[in-house]
């Protein structure tokens, strides 16, 4: 059993968090004169509930996880920064990641002055396990694993993930932002097996609520307590909490739309495969495809001229001449295919 406490930054371990009015008084009162709020009821004159308890209860039910093991962030972007801050002593500790992958791991390391140790994924975007492990040492505090990975779209091998969780000397974060497109691959049912595991998910992708900004981290109660210790007192606003809660009560709508997007991704894959300008389509389990073109820059510019924007990934390791294409509405995807056929 790893000593997780020993991995936390010493000043965070002993930090007394800010005690907000809403956190201090948890009961029901008729007259609220404790938070210097405005008394005029407009639906958002009061501070939000600090721990997003209703959302944690709803997510806990959907995911089968106790709400005390759930931390809610202002998008999983915020959680990436918070995890880095809890575990990395600035100027001393290191995080590990496997490019090409989600860019915020590196940015959060930069903000927090943690060393960013990059080990590129192999050309098929699988993990070079022994090379990665060779870089682990006593300064290794966080390992970012993204599965399914952005921008490649593939799942990482479950046995490799398990091996890395067991062998990494620090905290392994499994970023499951795209897991709603392949829920059967989630590690969440196994969370309790691994005291050094944090799983992050988001409402931004399958749930269709990128504008709402709501992400979740699933981990041991101790790790959740540490994340709560450093969070801003009211990080999830009342509007976000209300909109997210309403959407979480209708998982059927999410599942239906995920089904449509998966079918669209398969159609895109099929149709793109018929075009001479396409060199390779990387297999994806998500709502996007990484596609290698013969000349990605000219394709990118041509599409832009047609009013269609995709993401250029050519600067990323093992992704030369690659564009990342998100599955849109069926008619949008048809428009994309027509534009590409014209080339
Ligand atoms: C792998 C991955 N993780 C996290 C995020 C950020 O999600 P959120 O909108 O919850 O901040 C993204 C967004 O593109 C992503 O691709």
Coordinates of C-alpha atoms and ligand atoms in Angstrom, one line a residue:
X1 CA 0.0 0.0 0.0
X2 CA 1.5 3.3 -1.1
X3 CA 1.7 6.1 1.5
X4 CA -0.3 8.7 -0.3
X5 CA 0.0 11.3 2.4
X6 CA 3.8 11.4 1.8
X7 CA 3.1 12.4 -1.8
X8 CA 1.2 15.6 -0.9
X9 CA 3.1 18.9 -0.8
X10 CA 3.9 19.4 2.9
X11 CA 2.4 22.9 3.0
X12 CA -0.9 21.7 1.4
X13 CA -1.1 18.7 3.8
X14 CA -1.1 21.2 6.8
X15 CA -3.1 24.0 5.1
X16 CA -6.3 25.2 6.8
X17 CA -8.7 25.8 3.9
X18 CA -10.8 29.0 3.7
X19 CA -14.0 28.6 5.7
X20 CA -16.8 30.1 3.7
X21 CA -20.2 31.2 5.2
X22 CA -22.0 28.4 3.3
X23 CA -19.5 25.8 4.4
X24 CA -19.6 26.9 8.1
X25 CA -23.4 26.9 8.4
X26 CA -24.9 23.8 6.9
X27 CA -28.4 23.8 8.4
X28 CA -31.6 25.4 7.2
X29 CA -32.4 28.9 8.3
X30 CA -35.2 31.3 7.4
X31 CA -33.1 34.5 7.5
X32 CA -29.6 34.4 6.0
X33 CA -27.5 37.3 7.2
X34 CA -24.2 35.5 7.3
X35 CA -22.5 36.0 3.9
X36 CA -22.8 39.7 3.0
X37 CA -25.0 38.7 0.0
X38 CA -27.8 40.7 -1.5
X39 CA -31.2 39.7 0.0
X40 CA -33.1 40.4 -3.2
X41 CA -34.0 37.0 -4.7
X42 CA -33.2 36.8 -8.4
X43 CA -32.3 33.1 -8.4
X44 CA -28.6 33.7 -8.0
X45 CA -28.2 36.3 -5.3
X46 CA -26.9 33.6 -2.9
X47 CA -23.5 31.9 -3.0
X48 CA -23.6 28.4 -4.4
X49 CA -23.4 25.3 -2.3
X50 CA -19.6 24.9 -1.9
X51 CA -19.2 21.1 -2.5
X52 CA -21.7 20.7 -5.4
X53 CA -23.4 18.0 -3.2
X54 CA -26.4 17.5 -5.4
X55 CA -24.2 17.0 -8.5
X56 CA -21.9 14.6 -6.6
X57 CA -25.0 12.6 -5.5
X58 CA -26.4 12.5 -9.0
X59 CA -23.0 11.5 -10.5
X60 CA -22.4 9.0 -7.7
X61 CA -25.6 7.3 -8.6
X62 CA -24.9 7.2 -12.3
X63 CA -21.3 6.0 -11.9
X64 CA -21.8 3.8 -8.9
X65 CA -19.3 5.7 -6.7
X66 CA -19.8 7.1 -3.2
X67 CA -20.2 10.9 -3.4
X68 CA -17.4 11.4 -0.8
X69 CA -15.0 10.0 -3.5
X70 CA -16.0 12.6 -6.0
X71 CA -14.5 16.1 -6.4
X72 CA -16.2 18.6 -8.8
X73 CA -14.1 21.1 -10.8
X74 CA -14.8 24.0 -13.1
X75 CA -14.2 21.8 -16.1
X76 CA -11.5 19.1 -15.8
X77 CA -9.1 21.7 -16.9
X78 CA -9.3 23.2 -13.4
X79 CA -8.8 19.7 -11.9
X80 CA -5.6 19.2 -14.0
X81 CA -4.1 22.3 -12.4
X82 CA -5.4 21.4 -8.9
X83 CA -3.9 17.9 -9.0
X84 CA -0.6 19.4 -10.1
X85 CA -0.7 21.9 -7.2
X86 CA -1.6 19.3 -4.5
X87 CA 1.2 17.0 -5.3
X88 CA 4.1 18.9 -6.9
X89 CA 6.5 21.1 -4.9
X90 CA 7.3 23.9 -7.4
X91 CA 10.9 23.8 -8.6
X92 CA 11.4 20.2 -7.2
X93 CA 8.9 17.7 -8.4
X94 CA 8.1 16.2 -11.8
X95 CA 5.0 15.1 -13.8
X96 CA 5.1 12.5 -16.6
X97 CA 3.0 12.5 -19.8
X98 CA 2.9 10.8 -23.1
X99 CA 2.6 13.2 -26.1
X100 CA 0.8 13.6 -28.4
X101 CA -1.8 14.1 -25.7
X102 CA -4.0 16.7 -24.0
X103 CA -2.1 20.0 -23.8
X104 CA -3.2 21.1 -20.3
X105 CA -0.9 18.6 -18.5
X106 CA 2.1 20.5 -19.7
X107 CA 0.6 24.0 -19.2
X108 CA -0.4 23.1 -15.6
X109 CA 3.2 21.8 -15.0
X110 CA 4.5 25.1 -16.4
X111 CA 2.2 27.2 -14.2
X112 CA 3.2 25.3 -11.1
X113 CA 6.9 25.1 -12.0
X114 CA 6.9 21.3 -12.0
X115 CA 9.3 19.5 -14.4
X116 CA 7.4 18.2 -17.4
X117 CA 8.8 14.8 -18.4
X118 CA 7.6 13.8 -21.9
X119 CA 7.9 10.3 -23.3
X120 CA 6.3 10.1 -26.8
X121 CA 3.8 7.5 -27.5
X122 CA 4.8 4.9 -30.1
X123 CA 3.8 5.4 -33.8
X124 CA 0.6 3.4 -33.2
X125 CA 0.0 5.6 -30.1
X126 CA 0.5 2.9 -27.6
X127 CA 2.6 3.4 -24.5
X128 CA 6.4 2.6 -24.6
X129 CA 6.2 1.0 -21.1
X130 CA 9.8 0.2 -20.3
X131 CA 11.2 3.6 -21.6
X132 CA 8.5 5.4 -19.6
X133 CA 9.3 3.4 -16.4
X134 CA 13.0 4.1 -16.8
X135 CA 12.2 7.8 -16.2
X136 CA 10.5 7.3 -12.8
X137 CA 12.3 8.5 -9.7
X138 CA 11.7 10.0 -6.3
X139 CA 10.7 13.3 -7.8
X140 CA 8.0 11.7 -10.0
X141 CA 4.7 12.8 -8.5
X142 CA 2.0 12.6 -11.2
X143 CA 1.7 10.4 -14.3
X144 CA -0.9 11.6 -16.8
X145 CA -2.6 8.8 -18.8
X146 CA -5.2 9.8 -21.3
X147 CA -7.5 7.0 -22.3
X148 CA -9.1 7.4 -24.8
X149 CA -6.3 9.7 -25.8
X150 CA -6.7 13.1 -27.4
X151 CA -5.7 13.6 -30.2
X152 CA -5.2 10.0 -31.3
X153 CA -8.6 8.6 -30.3
X154 CA -7.3 5.2 -29.1
X155 CA -7.8 3.5 -25.8
X156 CA -4.6 2.5 -23.8
X157 CA -4.2 -1.2 -23.1
X158 CA -5.9 -2.0 -19.7
X159 CA -3.2 -4.3 -18.6
X160 CA -0.6 -1.6 -19.3
X161 CA -2.6 1.0 -17.3
X162 CA -2.9 -1.4 -14.4
X163 CA 0.9 -2.1 -14.5
X164 CA 1.7 1.6 -14.5
X165 CA -0.7 2.4 -11.6
X166 CA 1.1 -0.4 -9.6
X167 CA 4.6 0.6 -10.5
X168 CA 4.5 4.4 -10.6
X169 CA 5.9 5.9 -7.4
X170 CA 3.3 8.8 -7.3
X171 CA -0.3 9.5 -8.4
X172 CA -1.6 8.2 -11.7
X173 CA -4.3 10.3 -13.2
X174 CA -6.4 8.5 -15.8
X175 CA -8.1 11.1 -17.9
X176 CA -11.4 9.6 -19.2
X177 CA -12.8 12.8 -20.8
X178 CA -14.1 10.7 -23.8
X179 CA -15.3 7.7 -21.8
X180 CA -18.9 8.3 -22.5
X181 CA -18.2 7.1 -26.1
X182 CA -16.9 3.7 -24.7
X183 CA -18.2 3.4 -21.1
X184 CA -17.4 -0.3 -20.8
X185 CA -13.6 0.6 -20.8
X186 CA -13.8 2.8 -17.7
X187 CA -11.5 2.1 -14.8
X188 CA -14.1 3.6 -12.4
X189 CA -15.4 0.2 -11.2
X190 CA -11.9 -0.6 -10.1
X191 CA -11.2 2.7 -8.4
X192 CA -10.9 1.2 -4.9
X193 CA -8.2 -1.2 -5.9
X194 CA -5.7 1.6 -6.4
X195 CA -5.0 4.2 -3.6
X196 CA -2.8 6.2 -6.0
X197 CA -5.4 6.5 -8.8
X198 CA -7.4 9.5 -9.7
X199 CA -9.9 9.2 -12.6
X200 CA -11.1 12.4 -14.3
X201 CA -14.2 12.8 -16.4
X202 CA -16.1 15.7 -17.8
X203 CA -19.6 16.8 -18.9
X204 CA -18.0 18.6 -21.9
X205 CA -17.9 15.7 -24.4
X206 CA -20.6 13.0 -24.4
X207 CA -22.9 15.0 -22.2
X208 CA -22.7 18.0 -24.5
X209 CA -22.1 20.7 -21.9
X210 CA -18.7 22.2 -22.7
X211 CA -20.0 25.6 -22.1
X212 CA -21.2 24.8 -18.6
X213 CA -17.8 23.9 -17.3
X214 CA -18.1 20.9 -15.1
X215 CA -15.5 18.2 -14.6
X216 CA -15.2 15.4 -11.9
X217 CA -12.3 13.7 -10.2
X218 CA -12.9 10.2 -8.7
X219 CA -10.4 9.2 -6.0
X220 CA -10.0 8.1 -2.4
X221 CA -11.7 10.2 0.3
X222 CA -8.2 11.4 1.3
X223 CA -7.3 12.7 -2.1
X224 CA -10.7 14.3 -2.5
X225 CA -10.2 16.1 0.8
X226 CA -6.8 17.4 -0.4
X227 CA -8.4 18.7 -3.6
X228 CA -11.1 20.4 -1.5
X229 CA -8.5 22.0 0.7
X230 CA -7.1 24.0 -2.2
X231 CA -10.2 24.8 -4.2
X232 CA -11.7 28.2 -4.4
X233 CA -14.5 28.5 -1.9
X234 CA -17.3 28.6 -4.5
X235 CA -15.7 27.1 -7.6
X236 CA -18.9 25.8 -9.2
X237 CA -21.5 28.6 -9.7
X238 CA -25.2 28.3 -9.2
X239 CA -26.0 28.4 -12.9
X240 CA -23.6 25.5 -13.7
X241 CA -24.9 23.5 -10.8
X242 CA -28.5 23.9 -11.9
X243 CA -27.9 23.2 -15.6
X244 CA -25.7 20.2 -14.9
X245 CA -28.1 18.7 -12.4
X246 CA -31.0 18.9 -15.0
X247 CA -28.9 17.2 -17.6
X248 CA -27.7 14.5 -15.3
X249 CA -31.4 13.6 -14.6
X250 CA -31.7 12.7 -18.3
X251 CA -28.9 10.3 -19.2
X252 CA -31.0 8.8 -22.0
X253 CA -30.6 12.0 -24.1
X254 CA -26.8 11.8 -23.6
X255 CA -26.8 8.1 -24.6
X256 CA -28.9 8.8 -27.7
X257 CA -26.6 11.6 -28.9
X258 CA -23.5 9.5 -28.2
X259 CA -25.0 6.8 -30.4
X260 CA -25.5 9.3 -33.2
X261 CA -22.0 10.7 -33.0
X262 CA -20.4 7.2 -32.9
X263 CA -22.4 6.3 -36.1
X264 CA -21.2 9.6 -37.7
X265 CA -17.6 8.9 -36.7
X266 CA -17.9 5.5 -38.4
X267 CA -19.4 7.1 -41.5
X268 CA -16.6 9.6 -41.7
X269 CA -14.0 6.9 -41.3
X270 CA -15.6 4.9 -44.1
X271 CA -16.0 7.8 -46.5
X272 CA -12.6 9.4 -45.8
X273 CA -11.0 6.0 -46.4
X274 CA -12.1 6.3 -50.1
X275 CA -10.3 9.6 -50.7
X276 CA -6.8 9.6 -52.4
X277 CA -5.7 12.6 -50.4
X278 CA -6.1 10.6 -47.2
X279 CA -3.0 8.6 -46.2
X280 CA -4.2 7.0 -43.0
X281 CA -7.1 7.1 -40.5
X282 CA -6.1 6.2 -36.9
X283 CA -8.7 3.9 -35.2
X284 CA -10.8 5.9 -32.8
X285 CA -13.3 5.1 -30.0
X286 CA -14.2 8.7 -29.5
X287 CA -16.2 11.5 -31.2
X288 CA -13.2 12.5 -33.4
X289 CA -10.7 11.1 -35.9
X290 CA -7.1 11.7 -36.3
X291 CA -6.4 11.6 -40.1
X292 CA -3.1 11.8 -41.9
X293 CA -3.3 13.6 -45.3
X294 CA -0.7 13.8 -48.0
X295 CA -0.5 17.6 -47.4
X296 CA -2.5 18.6 -44.3
X297 CA -1.7 22.3 -44.5
X298 CA -3.3 22.7 -47.9
X299 CA -6.3 20.6 -46.8
X300 CA -6.6 22.7 -43.7
X301 CA -6.6 26.0 -45.7
X302 CA -9.0 24.6 -48.3
X303 CA -11.5 23.6 -45.6
X304 CA -11.2 27.0 -43.9
X305 CA -12.0 28.6 -47.3
X306 CA -15.2 26.6 -47.2
X307 CA -16.1 27.8 -43.7
X308 CA -15.1 24.5 -42.1
X309 CA -12.5 24.5 -39.3
X310 CA -10.7 21.3 -38.1
X311 CA -7.7 21.1 -35.8
X312 CA -4.2 20.9 -37.2
X313 CA -2.1 18.4 -35.2
X314 CA 1.0 18.4 -37.5
X315 CA 3.3 19.9 -34.9
X316 CA 2.7 17.0 -32.5
X317 CA 5.0 13.9 -32.3
X318 CA 4.0 11.1 -34.6
X319 CA 1.3 13.3 -36.1
X320 CA 3.0 14.9 -39.1
X321 CA 0.4 15.9 -41.7
X322 CA -2.4 15.0 -39.3
X323 CA -5.7 16.8 -38.8
X324 CA -8.1 16.1 -36.0
X325 CA -11.7 16.1 -37.2
X326 CA -14.6 16.2 -34.7
X327 CA -17.8 14.4 -35.7
X328 CA -20.5 17.1 -36.1
X329 CA -24.1 17.0 -37.0
X330 CA -24.8 14.6 -39.9
X331 CA -25.3 17.5 -42.3
X332 CA -22.1 19.1 -41.2
X333 CA -20.2 15.9 -41.8
X334 CA -21.7 15.6 -45.2
X335 CA -20.5 19.2 -46.0
X336 CA -17.0 18.3 -44.8
X337 CA -17.0 15.1 -47.0
X338 CA -18.2 17.1 -50.0
X339 CA -15.5 19.7 -49.6
X340 CA -12.8 17.0 -49.3
X341 CA -14.1 15.2 -52.4
X342 CA -13.8 18.5 -54.3
X343 CA -10.0 18.5 -53.5
Ligands
LIG1 C1 -8.4 14.6 -22.8 C2 -9.1 15.8 -22.3 N1 -9.1 16.0 -21.0 C3 -9.7 17.1 -20.5 C4 -10.3 18.0 -21.4 C5 -10.9 19.3 -20.8 O1 -12.2 19.1 -20.5 P1 -13.0 20.2 -19.7 O2 -13.9 20.8 -20.7 O3 -13.8 19.4 -18.7 O4 -12.1 21.2 -19.0 C6 -10.2 17.8 -22.7 C7 -10.8 18.8 -23.7 O5 -10.7 18.9 -24.8 C8 -9.6 16.7 -23.2 O6 -9.5 16.4 -24.5

